[in-house]
Amino acid sequence: MTPYLLRRFAYAIFVLWGALTIIFVTIRIVPGDPASMMLGAGATEEDVAALRHRLGLDEPLPVQYVQFLGDAIRLDFGNSLWLNRPVLSSIGERITATARLAVTAMAIALLVSFPLGILAALKKRTFIDGLVSVVSLLGQSVPSFWLGIMLILVFARQLRLLPSAGSDTWKHLVLPSVTLALPLIGVLTRLVRSGLLEVMYEDYIRTARAKGLDPRSVLVRHALRNMLIPVVTVAGLQLGNLLGGTVIVETVFGWPGIGRLLVDAIFNRDYPLVQAAILCITATFITINLIVDISYVYLDPRIRLQ
Amino acid sequence: MMTSTASNTAESAGLETSPPTQGALATGARKRRGHNRELRLFLWSLPIIVFVLAAIVGPMVVEYDPVKVRTGDRLKPPGAILRDGSRAWLGTDQVGRDMLAQVLQGARISLLVGAATVLFAGLIGLVMGTLAGFYGGFLDALLMRLADIQLAFPSILLAIMIAAVLGPSVANVIITLSLTRWVTFGRVARAATLSAKERDYVIAARSMGAGTPRLLRWHIVPSTIAPLIVIATVEVGLVIIAEASLSFLGLGTPPDQPSWGQTVAHGRDYLNRAWWIATMPGLALSIVVLSVGAFGDRLRDYLDPRMRGA
């Protein structure tokens, strides 16, 4: 068990290093000089040179790279140029709002997709199954920026039931988290359905049935438990997409999270902030995947024995 | 949203399983099923054909002028008669431009970006994947670790970062999305190569003295094409959503190219007075992506022999 965890941990560190390198390279292949782009057309040459020096852009690339990695390890991302304060504190403020949104969306998705997927699997090839598959296809096809706006149109503007922007009360959380949850419901419902159908043909299910267990306990104790692994894997992977999706959803609903901070930082050409926000979201995703890997050990005793 | 991007391709490509059929189906029933499959495949291809035709022919029939401003015809609802006597079937936008023309122009951008990106990403993936699978060893490890690292980014995030650096233009959107979406193609091509490499006909060709280029060209690459095409149908929908999302954020197409995402972003400011501006392009987008997705599913069922009856 320990070598497995160590290996997963080392791999997560490796991937994080790779992600840092991609961020470093991407920001620096800008055609033109980031410093003059940040300052805009009206900047004097001295201003540009001063900013280049402040950001360390006048150093040779390998030196910049080592400095960049060192800063990242120490979580020292410098000052935001646009907000004029340490990048880390701006991100810290925003990340809880994003977490609140993402966790709520994930909870909604799990609460909806498990019953739907089980229902579809039990009523395989009936009208209900077809209906569920249409719902899940819709969830995966409707772009969330549009879905969000349509929800605002109906529930905020026409029916005046829920607020369209802000983050003060639980009511503000409803529309953005539903928007964020819908694609996830599409993916997970399909997965629960196909996973359940797959295990239903296993020998141990037939055995459980043959020995006269009632169908409910066959379903809960034998079938559902064994299909958790693929669902947990995909739920973990989807959480990354969920984090990416927060960028869009937060922009639509004016949610004060890290995704909107990133978009604002991009339009203000605030590269230190852009860099740090992307790194923060990516690191969260890598951490979640690591947790998913670790949770296998508890879900599947076979891995523990390896 | 597009968020259901990176990973769901893998699931939808493989996890839907066919339960073992109880007993052999009668030949007639089997035939009927096969027939149904073709019919469904055809039915789902209809909206896609309409979309492609609309994208190619539409802008020639209904002209769109991005700079034309007709203040007298601002924010007219769908079906309204305009001052020049023409009818705006989908209404007009905040400066009096016809929404139908805008949606058709947007279809052209979606089609262009979707097709070009899948082509480029597919080519990159094909080259990287077959080389990795064929040579194995260090090259394989290098390319697959690169793929892993790329997958560590939520896929829209990497696209946002690259698009922000490159600046808004249709070509840049295609470059951005090709760079972010080759990974799935690469993995599929690699897996197909690995299994083809061990096949008898490849070993036979090799023992008859076929060199590496010949082996790759005539024996390995052809066997990767079918799975890549299935992946491509899934990816087209994801790419179209990704383009629209980038354009919605203002990182996709430039202002004179009315992508669906961009038009929805403009319509957001007029939700109270003109719901149709944000609604129409998004509706078109959703229908296209839905049909492409359903078509991809049917195509996979059709091509996968395990799904064919007993």
Coordinates of C-alpha atoms in Angstrom, one line a residue:
Chain A
M1 CA 0.0 0.0 0.0
T2 CA 2.7 2.5 0.9
P3 CA 4.8 2.0 -2.2
Y4 CA 1.6 2.6 -4.3
L5 CA 0.8 5.8 -2.5
L6 CA 4.4 7.0 -2.7
R7 CA 4.4 6.3 -6.4
R8 CA 1.2 8.2 -6.9
F9 CA 2.5 11.1 -4.8
A10 CA 5.8 11.3 -6.8
Y11 CA 3.8 11.2 -10.0
A12 CA 1.6 14.1 -8.9
I13 CA 4.7 16.2 -8.1
F14 CA 6.1 15.4 -11.6
V15 CA 2.8 16.4 -13.3
L16 CA 2.7 19.6 -11.2
W17 CA 6.3 20.4 -12.4
G18 CA 5.2 19.7 -16.0
A19 CA 2.2 22.0 -15.6
L20 CA 4.4 24.8 -14.2
T21 CA 6.7 24.4 -17.1
I22 CA 3.9 24.6 -19.6
I23 CA 2.6 27.8 -17.9
F24 CA 6.2 29.3 -18.0
V25 CA 6.7 28.5 -21.6
T26 CA 3.2 29.7 -22.8
I27 CA 3.4 33.1 -21.0
R28 CA 6.9 33.7 -22.5
I29 CA 6.3 32.7 -26.1
V30 CA 4.1 35.8 -26.4
P31 CA 4.9 37.5 -29.7
G32 CA 6.2 40.8 -28.4
D33 CA 7.1 41.7 -24.9
P34 CA 4.8 41.0 -22.0
A35 CA 5.9 44.1 -20.2
S36 CA 4.9 46.5 -23.0
M37 CA 1.7 44.5 -23.5
M38 CA 0.8 44.9 -19.9
L39 CA 1.5 48.6 -19.9
G40 CA -0.4 49.3 -23.1
A41 CA 0.4 51.6 -26.0
G42 CA 1.0 54.8 -24.0
A43 CA 3.9 53.5 -22.0
T44 CA 7.3 55.1 -22.2
E45 CA 10.4 53.1 -22.8
E46 CA 11.7 53.7 -19.2
D47 CA 8.4 52.4 -17.8
V48 CA 8.7 49.2 -19.9
A49 CA 12.3 48.7 -18.9
A50 CA 11.4 49.2 -15.2
L51 CA 8.6 46.7 -15.4
R52 CA 10.8 44.2 -17.2
H53 CA 13.3 44.4 -14.5
R54 CA 10.6 44.2 -11.8
L55 CA 9.2 41.0 -13.3
G56 CA 12.7 39.6 -13.9
L57 CA 12.1 39.5 -17.7
D58 CA 15.5 41.0 -18.4
E59 CA 17.3 37.9 -17.1
P60 CA 18.2 35.0 -19.4
L61 CA 15.4 32.4 -19.8
P62 CA 17.1 29.6 -17.7
V63 CA 17.6 32.0 -14.8
Q64 CA 13.9 33.1 -15.1
Y65 CA 12.8 29.5 -15.1
V66 CA 14.7 28.6 -12.0
Q67 CA 13.4 31.7 -10.3
F68 CA 9.9 30.9 -11.4
L69 CA 10.0 27.4 -10.0
G70 CA 11.5 28.7 -6.8
D71 CA 8.8 31.3 -6.4
A72 CA 6.1 28.7 -7.1
I73 CA 7.5 26.4 -4.4
R74 CA 7.6 29.2 -1.9
L75 CA 4.1 30.3 -3.1
D76 CA 5.6 33.7 -3.7
F77 CA 3.8 35.0 -6.8
G78 CA 4.7 38.6 -6.4
N79 CA 2.3 41.5 -6.6
S80 CA -0.7 41.8 -8.8
L81 CA 0.0 44.7 -11.3
W82 CA -3.7 45.5 -11.6
L83 CA -4.8 45.1 -8.0
N84 CA -1.5 46.3 -6.7
R85 CA -1.4 43.8 -3.8
P86 CA 0.1 40.4 -3.2
V87 CA -1.3 37.9 -5.7
L88 CA -1.6 35.2 -3.1
S89 CA -4.0 37.1 -0.9
S90 CA -6.3 38.0 -3.8
I91 CA -6.5 34.3 -4.7
G92 CA -7.0 33.2 -1.2
E93 CA -10.1 35.4 -0.9
R94 CA -11.6 34.1 -4.1
I95 CA -10.9 30.4 -3.7
T96 CA -13.4 29.8 -1.0
A97 CA -16.2 31.2 -3.2
T98 CA -15.2 28.9 -6.0
A99 CA -15.0 25.9 -3.7
R100 CA -18.5 26.6 -2.4
L101 CA -19.8 26.6 -5.9
A102 CA -17.9 23.6 -7.1
V103 CA -18.8 21.4 -4.0
T104 CA -22.5 22.4 -4.3
A105 CA -22.5 21.5 -8.0
M106 CA -20.8 18.2 -7.4
A107 CA -23.3 17.3 -4.6
I108 CA -26.3 18.2 -6.9
A109 CA -24.7 16.1 -9.7
L110 CA -24.2 13.1 -7.5
L111 CA -27.7 13.3 -5.9
V112 CA -29.3 13.5 -9.3
S113 CA -27.2 11.2 -11.4
F114 CA -27.2 8.1 -9.1
P115 CA -31.0 7.8 -8.9
L116 CA -31.4 8.6 -12.6
G117 CA -28.7 6.2 -13.7
I118 CA -30.0 3.3 -11.5
L119 CA -33.5 4.0 -12.7
A120 CA -32.4 3.8 -16.4
A121 CA -30.4 0.6 -15.8
L122 CA -33.3 -1.1 -14.0
K123 CA -35.7 0.0 -16.8
K124 CA -33.3 -0.8 -19.6
R125 CA -34.7 -0.3 -23.1
T126 CA -37.9 1.3 -21.9
F127 CA -39.3 4.7 -22.4
I128 CA -37.9 5.8 -19.1
D129 CA -34.4 4.7 -20.1
G130 CA -34.8 6.6 -23.4
L131 CA -35.9 9.7 -21.5
V132 CA -32.9 9.5 -19.1
S133 CA -30.5 9.2 -22.0
V134 CA -32.0 12.3 -23.7
V135 CA -31.6 14.2 -20.5
S136 CA -28.0 13.1 -20.1
L137 CA -27.2 13.9 -23.8
L138 CA -28.8 17.4 -23.3
G139 CA -26.7 17.9 -20.2
Q140 CA -23.5 17.2 -22.2
S141 CA -24.6 19.2 -25.3
V142 CA -25.9 22.5 -23.9
P143 CA -23.0 25.0 -23.4
S144 CA -23.0 26.2 -19.9
F145 CA -22.6 29.9 -20.7
W146 CA -25.9 29.8 -22.6
L147 CA -27.6 27.5 -20.1
G148 CA -26.7 30.0 -17.4
I149 CA -28.1 32.9 -19.4
M150 CA -31.3 31.0 -20.1
L151 CA -31.7 30.2 -16.4
I152 CA -31.3 33.9 -15.6
L153 CA -33.8 34.8 -18.3
V154 CA -36.4 32.4 -16.9
F155 CA -35.9 32.4 -13.2
A156 CA -34.5 35.8 -12.5
R157 CA -36.0 38.0 -15.2
Q158 CA -39.4 36.4 -16.0
L159 CA -40.4 34.6 -12.8
R160 CA -38.3 36.8 -10.5
L161 CA -37.7 33.8 -8.2
L162 CA -33.9 33.9 -7.8
P163 CA -31.2 36.5 -8.1
S164 CA -29.1 36.6 -11.2
A165 CA -25.8 37.8 -9.8
G166 CA -24.0 38.1 -6.4
S167 CA -23.1 35.6 -3.7
D168 CA -24.7 36.7 -0.5
T169 CA -27.3 34.1 0.3
W170 CA -28.1 30.5 -0.5
K171 CA -30.4 31.8 -3.2
H172 CA -27.5 33.2 -5.1
L173 CA -25.9 29.8 -5.1
V174 CA -28.8 28.0 -6.8
L175 CA -28.6 29.1 -10.5
P176 CA -24.8 28.9 -10.8
S177 CA -24.5 25.6 -9.1
V178 CA -27.3 24.1 -11.2
T179 CA -25.6 25.4 -14.4
L180 CA -22.3 23.9 -13.3
A181 CA -23.9 20.6 -12.3
L182 CA -25.8 19.8 -15.5
P183 CA -23.0 18.6 -17.8
L184 CA -21.7 16.5 -14.9
I185 CA -25.2 15.0 -14.5
G186 CA -25.0 14.0 -18.2
V187 CA -21.7 12.3 -17.8
L188 CA -22.3 10.6 -14.5
T189 CA -25.8 9.3 -15.2
R190 CA -24.5 7.5 -18.3
L191 CA -21.7 6.1 -16.3
V192 CA -23.9 4.9 -13.4
R193 CA -26.2 3.3 -15.9
S194 CA -23.6 1.5 -18.0
G195 CA -21.5 0.5 -14.9
L196 CA -24.6 -1.0 -13.2
L197 CA -25.6 -2.9 -16.3
E198 CA -22.0 -4.2 -16.6
V199 CA -21.9 -5.6 -13.0
M200 CA -25.4 -7.0 -13.2
Y201 CA -24.1 -9.7 -15.5
E202 CA -21.3 -10.7 -13.2
D203 CA -21.2 -14.2 -11.6
Y204 CA -21.4 -12.9 -8.0
I205 CA -24.7 -11.1 -8.8
R206 CA -26.1 -14.2 -10.2
T207 CA -25.0 -16.1 -7.1
A208 CA -26.5 -13.5 -4.8
R209 CA -29.8 -13.7 -6.7
A210 CA -29.7 -17.5 -6.8
K211 CA -29.3 -17.7 -3.1
G212 CA -32.5 -15.8 -2.7
L213 CA -31.4 -12.3 -1.6
D214 CA -34.0 -9.7 -2.1
P215 CA -33.4 -7.5 -5.2
R216 CA -32.8 -4.4 -3.2
S217 CA -29.9 -5.8 -1.2
V218 CA -28.4 -7.3 -4.4
L219 CA -28.5 -3.9 -5.8
V220 CA -27.2 -2.0 -2.9
R221 CA -24.7 -4.4 -1.3
H222 CA -23.4 -6.2 -4.4
A223 CA -24.0 -4.2 -7.5
L224 CA -23.6 -0.5 -6.5
R225 CA -20.5 -1.1 -4.4
N226 CA -18.7 -2.7 -7.3
M227 CA -19.4 0.0 -9.7
L228 CA -18.1 2.8 -7.5
I229 CA -14.6 2.7 -8.9
P230 CA -15.3 3.9 -12.4
V231 CA -17.8 6.4 -11.0
V232 CA -15.3 7.8 -8.5
T233 CA -12.6 8.0 -11.2
V234 CA -14.8 9.9 -13.5
A235 CA -16.2 12.1 -10.8
G236 CA -12.7 13.0 -9.9
L237 CA -11.6 13.7 -13.4
Q238 CA -14.8 15.7 -14.0
L239 CA -14.1 17.8 -11.0
G240 CA -11.2 19.2 -13.0
N241 CA -13.6 20.1 -15.8
L242 CA -15.9 21.5 -13.2
L243 CA -13.1 23.8 -12.0
G244 CA -12.5 24.9 -15.5
G245 CA -16.2 25.4 -15.9
T246 CA -16.3 27.7 -13.0
V247 CA -14.4 30.2 -15.1
I248 CA -17.4 30.4 -17.5
V249 CA -20.1 30.1 -14.9
E250 CA -18.6 32.7 -12.6
T251 CA -18.4 35.1 -15.5
V252 CA -22.0 34.6 -16.3
F253 CA -23.3 35.0 -12.8
G254 CA -20.8 37.5 -11.5
W255 CA -19.7 35.0 -8.8
P256 CA -16.6 36.4 -7.0
G257 CA -14.5 33.2 -7.5
I258 CA -11.1 32.5 -8.8
G259 CA -12.4 31.8 -12.4
R260 CA -13.7 35.3 -12.7
L261 CA -10.5 36.7 -11.2
L262 CA -8.6 34.9 -13.9
V263 CA -10.7 36.4 -16.7
D264 CA -10.4 39.8 -15.2
A265 CA -6.7 39.4 -14.8
I266 CA -6.4 38.3 -18.5
F267 CA -8.2 41.5 -19.7
N268 CA -6.0 43.6 -17.4
R269 CA -2.9 41.9 -18.8
D270 CA -1.9 41.1 -15.3
Y271 CA 0.5 38.2 -16.0
P272 CA 1.6 37.4 -12.4
L273 CA -2.1 37.0 -11.4
V274 CA -3.0 35.0 -14.5
Q275 CA 0.0 32.7 -13.9
A276 CA -0.9 32.2 -10.2
A277 CA -4.7 31.7 -10.8
I278 CA -4.0 29.0 -13.5
L279 CA -1.5 27.3 -11.3
C280 CA -3.8 27.3 -8.4
I281 CA -6.7 25.7 -10.3
T282 CA -4.4 23.2 -11.9
A283 CA -2.8 22.3 -8.6
T284 CA -6.2 21.8 -7.0
F285 CA -7.1 19.4 -9.9
I286 CA -3.9 17.4 -9.5
T287 CA -4.5 17.2 -5.8
I288 CA -8.0 15.9 -6.3
N289 CA -6.8 13.3 -8.7
L290 CA -4.2 12.2 -6.1
I291 CA -7.0 11.9 -3.5
V292 CA -9.0 9.8 -6.0
D293 CA -6.1 7.5 -6.5
I294 CA -5.7 7.2 -2.7
S295 CA -9.4 6.5 -2.3
Y296 CA -9.1 3.5 -4.6
V297 CA -7.1 1.8 -1.9
Y298 CA -10.1 2.0 0.3
L299 CA -12.7 1.2 -2.3
D300 CA -10.9 -1.8 -3.9
P301 CA -9.0 -4.2 -1.6
R302 CA -7.3 -5.7 -4.6
I303 CA -5.1 -2.6 -5.0
R304 CA -4.1 -2.8 -1.4
L305 CA -2.7 -6.2 -1.9
Q306 CA -0.7 -5.3 -5.0
Chain B
M1 CA -20.6 22.8 -20.6
M2 CA -17.5 22.4 -22.5
T3 CA -16.4 21.4 -19.2
S4 CA -17.7 17.9 -20.0
T5 CA -14.7 18.0 -22.2
A6 CA -11.5 16.1 -21.8
S7 CA -12.5 13.0 -20.1
N8 CA -15.9 12.2 -21.3
T9 CA -14.6 11.3 -24.7
A10 CA -12.9 8.3 -23.3
E11 CA -16.0 7.1 -21.4
S12 CA -18.4 7.6 -24.2
A13 CA -15.9 5.9 -26.5
G14 CA -15.7 2.7 -24.6
L15 CA -17.7 2.2 -21.5
E16 CA -21.2 1.8 -22.9
T17 CA -21.4 -2.0 -22.8
S18 CA -23.6 -4.4 -24.5
P19 CA -25.0 -7.0 -22.2
P20 CA -24.6 -10.6 -23.5
T21 CA -27.8 -11.3 -25.5
Q22 CA -29.9 -14.1 -24.1
G23 CA -29.9 -16.8 -26.8
A24 CA -29.5 -16.2 -30.4
L25 CA -31.8 -13.7 -32.1
A26 CA -33.9 -14.8 -35.0
T27 CA -32.3 -13.8 -38.3
G28 CA -35.3 -11.6 -39.1
A29 CA -35.1 -9.7 -35.8
R30 CA -31.3 -9.3 -36.3
K31 CA -31.9 -7.8 -39.7
R32 CA -34.5 -5.5 -38.4
R33 CA -32.2 -4.3 -35.7
G34 CA -29.4 -3.7 -38.2
H35 CA -31.8 -1.8 -40.3
N36 CA -32.9 0.4 -37.4
R37 CA -29.3 1.2 -36.7
E38 CA -28.8 2.5 -40.2
L39 CA -32.0 4.5 -40.0
R40 CA -31.0 6.1 -36.7
L41 CA -27.5 6.9 -38.0
F42 CA -29.2 8.5 -41.0
L43 CA -31.8 10.5 -38.9
W44 CA -29.1 12.0 -36.7
S45 CA -27.0 13.0 -39.7
L46 CA -29.9 15.1 -41.0
P47 CA -29.4 18.1 -38.6
I48 CA -25.7 17.9 -39.3
I49 CA -26.3 18.1 -43.0
V50 CA -28.6 21.1 -42.5
F51 CA -25.9 22.7 -40.3
V52 CA -23.2 22.2 -42.9
L53 CA -25.4 23.5 -45.8
A54 CA -26.5 26.5 -43.7
A55 CA -22.9 27.3 -42.9
I56 CA -21.7 27.1 -46.5
V57 CA -24.7 28.4 -48.5
G58 CA -26.5 30.5 -45.8
P59 CA -24.3 33.5 -45.7
M60 CA -24.5 33.8 -49.5
V61 CA -28.3 33.9 -49.4
V62 CA -28.8 36.1 -46.4
E63 CA -26.1 38.7 -46.4
Y64 CA -24.5 39.8 -43.2
D65 CA -22.7 43.1 -42.9
P66 CA -20.9 43.4 -39.6
V67 CA -20.5 47.2 -39.7
K68 CA -24.0 48.1 -40.9
V69 CA -26.0 49.9 -38.3
R70 CA -29.8 50.5 -38.7
T71 CA -30.9 52.4 -35.7
G72 CA -34.6 52.4 -36.8
D73 CA -34.6 48.6 -36.7
R74 CA -33.0 48.0 -33.3
L75 CA -34.1 45.1 -31.0
K76 CA -37.0 44.0 -33.3
P77 CA -38.6 40.7 -32.1
P78 CA -38.6 37.6 -34.3
G79 CA -40.9 37.8 -37.3
A80 CA -41.0 41.7 -37.3
I81 CA -41.2 43.5 -40.6
L82 CA -38.2 45.9 -41.0
R83 CA -38.3 49.4 -42.5
D84 CA -37.1 48.2 -45.8
G85 CA -40.0 45.8 -45.9
S86 CA -38.0 42.6 -45.3
R87 CA -38.9 40.2 -42.5
A88 CA -36.4 39.5 -39.7
W89 CA -37.3 35.9 -38.9
L90 CA -35.1 35.7 -35.8
G91 CA -35.4 39.4 -34.9
T92 CA -32.6 42.0 -34.9
D93 CA -29.9 42.9 -32.5
Q94 CA -28.9 46.0 -30.6
V95 CA -27.7 47.9 -33.7
G96 CA -30.4 46.6 -36.0
R97 CA -28.5 43.7 -37.7
D98 CA -30.5 40.7 -38.7
M99 CA -30.2 37.8 -36.3
L100 CA -30.7 35.1 -38.9
A101 CA -27.8 36.5 -41.0
Q102 CA -25.7 36.5 -37.8
V103 CA -26.6 33.0 -36.8
L104 CA -25.8 31.7 -40.3
Q105 CA -22.4 33.6 -40.2
G106 CA -21.8 32.0 -36.8
A107 CA -22.6 28.6 -38.3
R108 CA -19.8 29.1 -40.8
I109 CA -17.3 30.0 -38.0
S110 CA -18.4 27.0 -35.9
L111 CA -18.0 24.6 -38.9
L112 CA -14.7 26.0 -39.9
V113 CA -13.2 25.9 -36.4
G114 CA -14.7 22.5 -35.6
A115 CA -13.5 20.9 -38.9
A116 CA -10.1 22.5 -39.0
T117 CA -9.4 21.8 -35.3
V118 CA -10.4 18.2 -35.5
L119 CA -8.3 17.8 -38.6
F120 CA -5.2 19.3 -37.1
A121 CA -5.6 17.8 -33.7
G122 CA -6.3 14.4 -35.3
L123 CA -3.1 14.7 -37.5
I124 CA -1.0 15.7 -34.5
G125 CA -2.5 12.9 -32.5
L126 CA -2.0 10.4 -35.3
V127 CA 1.6 11.2 -35.8
M128 CA 2.5 11.4 -32.1
G129 CA 0.4 8.3 -31.2
T130 CA 1.6 6.0 -34.0
L131 CA 5.3 7.0 -33.4
A132 CA 4.9 6.5 -29.6
G133 CA 3.2 3.1 -30.1
F134 CA 5.4 1.9 -32.9
Y135 CA 8.8 2.8 -31.4
G136 CA 7.9 2.5 -27.7
G137 CA 10.7 3.2 -25.2
F138 CA 11.9 6.7 -24.5
L139 CA 9.8 8.4 -27.2
D140 CA 6.7 6.7 -26.0
A141 CA 7.4 7.7 -22.4
L142 CA 8.1 11.3 -23.4
L143 CA 5.0 11.8 -25.5
M144 CA 2.7 10.0 -23.1
R145 CA 4.0 12.0 -20.1
L146 CA 3.5 15.2 -22.1
A147 CA -0.1 14.0 -22.7
D148 CA -0.5 13.3 -18.9
I149 CA 0.7 16.8 -18.0
Q150 CA -1.6 18.4 -20.5
L151 CA -4.5 16.5 -19.0
A152 CA -3.6 17.9 -15.6
F153 CA -5.1 21.2 -16.8
P154 CA -8.8 21.5 -16.9
S155 CA -9.0 21.6 -20.7
I156 CA -10.8 25.0 -21.1
L157 CA -8.2 26.5 -18.8
L158 CA -5.2 25.6 -21.0
A159 CA -7.2 26.9 -24.0
I160 CA -8.0 30.2 -22.1
M161 CA -4.3 30.6 -21.3
I162 CA -3.1 30.0 -24.9
A163 CA -5.9 32.1 -26.4
A164 CA -5.1 35.0 -24.1
V165 CA -1.5 34.9 -25.2
L166 CA -2.2 34.6 -28.9
G167 CA -5.0 37.2 -29.1
P168 CA -8.4 36.9 -30.7
S169 CA -8.6 35.6 -34.2
V170 CA -10.2 32.6 -36.0
A171 CA -6.8 31.1 -36.9
N172 CA -5.6 31.5 -33.3
V173 CA -8.7 29.7 -32.0
I174 CA -7.9 26.8 -34.3
I175 CA -4.3 26.7 -33.2
T176 CA -5.3 26.9 -29.5
L177 CA -7.8 24.2 -29.7
S178 CA -5.6 21.9 -31.8
L179 CA -2.9 22.2 -29.2
T180 CA -5.2 21.4 -26.4
R181 CA -7.2 18.6 -28.0
W182 CA -4.6 16.4 -29.7
V183 CA -4.1 14.3 -26.6
T184 CA -7.3 12.1 -27.0
F185 CA -6.4 11.4 -30.6
G186 CA -2.8 10.6 -29.6
R187 CA -3.9 8.1 -27.0
V188 CA -6.3 6.4 -29.2
A189 CA -3.8 6.2 -32.1
R190 CA -1.2 4.8 -29.8
A191 CA -3.5 2.1 -28.4
A192 CA -4.5 1.1 -32.0
T193 CA -0.9 1.0 -33.1
L194 CA 0.1 -1.1 -30.1
S195 CA -2.5 -3.7 -31.0
A196 CA -1.9 -3.6 -34.7
K197 CA 1.8 -4.1 -34.2
E198 CA 1.3 -7.6 -32.8
R199 CA -1.1 -8.7 -35.5
D200 CA 0.0 -11.5 -37.8
Y201 CA -0.2 -9.5 -41.0
V202 CA 2.1 -6.9 -39.6
I203 CA 4.6 -9.5 -38.4
A204 CA 4.3 -11.2 -41.8
A205 CA 4.9 -8.0 -43.7
R206 CA 7.9 -7.3 -41.5
S207 CA 9.3 -10.8 -42.0
M208 CA 9.0 -10.3 -45.8
G209 CA 11.3 -7.3 -45.5
A210 CA 8.9 -4.3 -45.3
G211 CA 10.8 -1.3 -44.0
T212 CA 9.5 1.0 -41.2
P213 CA 7.9 3.6 -43.5
R214 CA 6.1 0.9 -45.5
L215 CA 4.9 -0.8 -42.4
L216 CA 3.6 2.4 -40.9
R217 CA 2.0 3.6 -44.2
W218 CA 0.3 0.4 -45.3
H219 CA -0.2 -1.7 -42.2
I220 CA -0.3 0.4 -39.0
V221 CA -1.9 3.7 -39.9
P222 CA -4.9 2.3 -41.7
S223 CA -5.9 0.4 -38.6
T224 CA -5.9 3.5 -36.5
I225 CA -8.2 5.4 -38.8
A226 CA -11.6 3.9 -37.7
P227 CA -11.2 4.6 -34.0
L228 CA -9.9 8.0 -34.8
I229 CA -13.0 8.8 -36.8
V230 CA -15.2 7.8 -33.9
I231 CA -13.2 10.0 -31.6
A232 CA -13.4 12.8 -34.1
T233 CA -17.2 12.8 -34.1
V234 CA -17.2 13.2 -30.3
E235 CA -14.5 15.8 -30.4
V236 CA -16.2 18.0 -33.0
G237 CA -19.0 18.8 -30.6
L238 CA -16.5 19.6 -27.8
V239 CA -14.5 21.8 -30.0
I240 CA -17.5 23.7 -31.2
I241 CA -18.5 24.3 -27.6
A242 CA -14.9 25.3 -26.7
E243 CA -14.8 27.8 -29.5
A244 CA -18.1 29.4 -28.5
S245 CA -17.0 29.5 -24.9
L246 CA -13.8 31.2 -25.7
S247 CA -15.6 33.7 -27.9
F248 CA -18.2 34.3 -25.1
L249 CA -15.3 35.2 -22.8
G250 CA -13.9 37.5 -25.5
L251 CA -10.9 35.4 -26.2
G252 CA -12.1 33.7 -29.4
T253 CA -13.2 35.4 -32.6
P254 CA -12.5 39.2 -33.2
P255 CA -15.5 41.6 -33.0
D256 CA -16.2 41.6 -36.8
Q257 CA -16.6 37.8 -36.8
P258 CA -19.9 37.0 -35.1
S259 CA -19.3 33.7 -33.5
W260 CA -22.3 32.2 -31.7
G261 CA -20.6 32.6 -28.4
Q262 CA -19.8 36.2 -29.0
T263 CA -23.4 37.0 -30.1
V264 CA -24.7 35.3 -26.9
A265 CA -22.3 37.5 -24.9
H266 CA -23.7 40.7 -26.5
G267 CA -27.3 39.5 -26.0
R268 CA -26.7 39.1 -22.3
D269 CA -26.9 42.9 -21.9
Y270 CA -30.3 43.0 -23.5
L271 CA -32.1 40.1 -21.8
N272 CA -34.9 42.3 -20.5
R273 CA -35.8 43.9 -23.8
A274 CA -34.6 41.4 -26.4
W275 CA -34.4 37.8 -25.2
W276 CA -33.9 36.5 -28.7
I277 CA -30.4 37.9 -29.2
A278 CA -28.9 35.6 -26.6
T279 CA -31.4 32.8 -27.2
M280 CA -31.1 32.1 -30.9
P281 CA -27.4 31.5 -31.4
G282 CA -27.3 29.3 -28.3
L283 CA -30.2 27.3 -29.5
A284 CA -28.5 26.7 -32.8
L285 CA -25.3 25.8 -31.0
S286 CA -27.1 23.4 -28.7
I287 CA -28.9 21.6 -31.5
V288 CA -25.7 21.2 -33.5
V289 CA -23.7 19.8 -30.6
L290 CA -26.6 17.6 -29.6
S291 CA -26.9 16.1 -33.1
V292 CA -23.2 15.7 -33.4
G293 CA -23.1 13.9 -30.1
A294 CA -26.0 11.6 -30.9
F295 CA -24.6 10.9 -34.3
G296 CA -21.2 10.0 -32.8
D297 CA -23.0 7.5 -30.4
R298 CA -24.9 5.9 -33.3
L299 CA -21.7 5.8 -35.4
R300 CA -19.9 4.0 -32.6
D301 CA -22.7 1.5 -32.2
Y302 CA -22.7 1.0 -35.9
L303 CA -19.0 0.4 -36.3
D304 CA -18.5 -1.6 -33.1
P305 CA -19.2 -5.3 -34.0
R306 CA -19.9 -6.1 -30.3
M307 CA -23.1 -4.0 -30.5
R308 CA -24.4 -6.0 -33.5
G309 CA -26.9 -8.4 -32.0
A310 CA -25.8 -11.9 -31.0

